[in-house]
Short mmCIF file of C-alpha atoms in Angstrom, two decimals:
data_model
loop_
_atom_site.label_atom_id
_atom_site.label_comp_id
_atom_site.label_asym_id
_atom_site.label_seq_id
_atom_site.Cartn_x
_atom_site.Cartn_y
_atom_site.Cartn_z
CA UNK W 1 36.32 1.30 -5.76
CA UNK W 2 33.48 1.04 -8.27
CA UNK W 3 31.96 -1.98 -6.54
CA UNK W 4 32.05 -0.34 -3.14
CA UNK W 5 30.35 2.80 -4.50
CA UNK W 6 27.62 0.69 -6.09
CA UNK W 7 27.26 -1.38 -2.93
CA UNK W 8 26.97 1.77 -0.85
CA UNK W 9 24.26 3.11 -3.15
CA UNK W 10 22.31 -0.13 -3.04
CA UNK W 11 22.70 -0.41 0.73
CA UNK W 12 21.51 3.18 1.20
CA UNK W 13 18.48 2.59 -1.05
CA UNK W 14 17.59 -0.61 0.81
CA UNK W 15 17.96 1.03 4.20
CA UNK W 16 15.71 3.91 3.13
CA UNK W 17 13.10 1.51 1.71
CA UNK W 18 13.14 -0.72 4.78
CA UNK W 19 13.00 2.25 7.15
CA UNK W 20 10.03 3.65 5.27
CA UNK W 21 8.40 0.21 5.39
CA UNK W 22 9.03 -0.05 9.12
CA UNK W 23 7.52 3.39 9.71
CA UNK W 24 4.47 2.69 7.53
CA UNK W 25 3.89 -0.95 8.60
CA UNK W 26 2.01 -2.02 5.46
CA UNK W 27 -0.71 -4.64 5.57
CA UNK W 28 -2.31 -5.12 2.16
CA UNK W 29 -5.82 -6.61 2.19
CA UNK W 30 -5.85 -10.40 1.71
CA UNK W 31 -2.02 -10.58 1.77
CA UNK W 32 0.12 -11.69 4.71
CA UNK W 33 2.36 -9.20 6.51
CA UNK W 34 5.58 -10.62 5.03
CA UNK W 35 4.43 -10.28 1.42
CA UNK W 36 2.91 -6.86 2.20
CA UNK W 37 6.31 -5.63 3.43
CA UNK W 38 8.14 -7.09 0.41
CA UNK W 39 5.71 -5.41 -2.00
CA UNK W 40 6.11 -2.09 -0.19
CA UNK W 41 9.92 -2.26 -0.35
CA UNK W 42 9.78 -3.19 -4.06
CA UNK W 43 7.50 -0.26 -4.91
CA UNK W 44 9.64 2.09 -2.81
CA UNK W 45 12.86 1.00 -4.55
CA UNK W 46 11.27 1.43 -7.99
CA UNK W 47 9.79 4.82 -7.06
CA UNK W 48 13.15 6.15 -5.81
CA UNK W 49 15.57 4.56 -8.27
CA UNK W 50 17.91 7.37 -9.39
CA UNK W 51 18.94 5.38 -12.49
CA UNK W 52 15.36 5.04 -13.73
CA UNK W 53 13.70 7.58 -15.97
CA UNK W 54 11.55 10.27 -14.37
CA UNK W 55 8.56 8.69 -16.13
CA UNK W 56 9.29 5.32 -14.51
CA UNK W 57 9.87 6.82 -11.06
CA UNK W 58 6.61 8.78 -11.29
CA UNK W 59 4.74 5.65 -12.41
CA UNK W 60 5.97 3.75 -9.36
CA UNK W 61 5.38 6.70 -7.01
CA UNK W 62 1.74 6.57 -8.06
CA UNK W 63 1.66 2.79 -7.60
CA UNK W 64 3.22 3.17 -4.15
CA UNK W 65 0.63 5.78 -3.17
CA UNK W 66 -2.23 3.56 -4.39
CA UNK W 67 -0.68 0.63 -2.49
CA UNK W 68 -0.58 2.75 0.68
CA UNK W 69 -4.22 3.78 0.18
CA UNK W 70 -5.20 0.12 -0.10
CA UNK W 71 -3.23 -0.69 3.06
CA UNK W 72 -5.10 2.07 4.92
CA UNK W 73 -8.46 0.48 4.06
CA UNK W 74 -8.10 -2.12 6.82
CA UNK W 75 -7.56 0.53 9.52
CA UNK W 76 -10.33 2.73 8.15
CA UNK W 77 -12.91 -0.03 7.98
CA UNK W 78 -11.91 -1.37 11.39
CA UNK W 79 -12.35 2.07 12.92
CA UNK W 80 -15.73 2.65 11.27
CA UNK W 81 -17.37 -0.75 11.76
CA UNK W 82 -18.92 -2.18 14.86
CA UNK W 83 -20.80 -5.35 15.70
CA UNK W 84 -24.21 -3.84 15.17
CA UNK W 85 -25.61 -2.97 11.79
CA UNK W 86 -25.60 0.76 11.08
CA UNK W 87 -28.02 2.19 8.52
CA UNK W 88 -26.39 3.93 5.58
CA UNK W 89 -27.47 7.31 6.90
CA UNK W 90 -25.33 6.75 10.02
CA UNK W 91 -22.18 5.61 8.19
CA UNK W 92 -19.37 7.90 7.01
CA UNK W 93 -20.05 9.20 3.51
CA UNK W 94 -17.23 7.23 1.86
CA UNK W 95 -17.73 4.03 3.88
CA UNK W 96 -19.58 2.04 1.19
CA UNK W 97 -17.09 3.06 -1.49
CA UNK W 98 -14.15 1.96 0.67
CA UNK W 99 -15.86 -1.30 1.62
CA UNK W 100 -16.48 -2.07 -2.07
CA UNK W 101 -12.87 -1.21 -2.87
CA UNK W 102 -11.66 -3.49 -0.06
CA UNK W 103 -13.81 -6.41 -1.22
CA UNK W 104 -12.69 -5.97 -4.84
CA UNK W 105 -9.06 -6.40 -3.78
CA UNK W 106 -9.74 -10.06 -2.97
CA UNK W 107 -9.49 -10.80 -6.71
CA UNK W 108 -6.58 -8.40 -7.32
CA UNK W 109 -3.36 -9.96 -8.72
CA UNK W 110 -1.37 -8.80 -5.66
CA UNK W 111 -3.74 -10.80 -3.45
CA UNK W 112 -3.20 -14.11 -5.19
CA UNK W 113 -0.44 -16.42 -4.02
#
């Protein structure tokens, strides 16, 4: 009975993490889609682990949120770039900041093999 209760809890946590991943469809800059999804599920499981301390859950909630922000950079930049050069005065206010953040992720530990 103990094993089945634990298995049910693990299965429920995995289903929730994978459902959230499927809804969000993460794509981390410079990382393939498979690894992006695995990282998302890992952060989600850590952020929602009922056996972890509140401190640990909060730490991973913040990491998950930052991860999601980084994933959104690709969509944001794609929506705000075109083939022609746009002077800074014609770009969204936060465009340069987000572009710099995107480029910096190339050397981020998550981006390396």
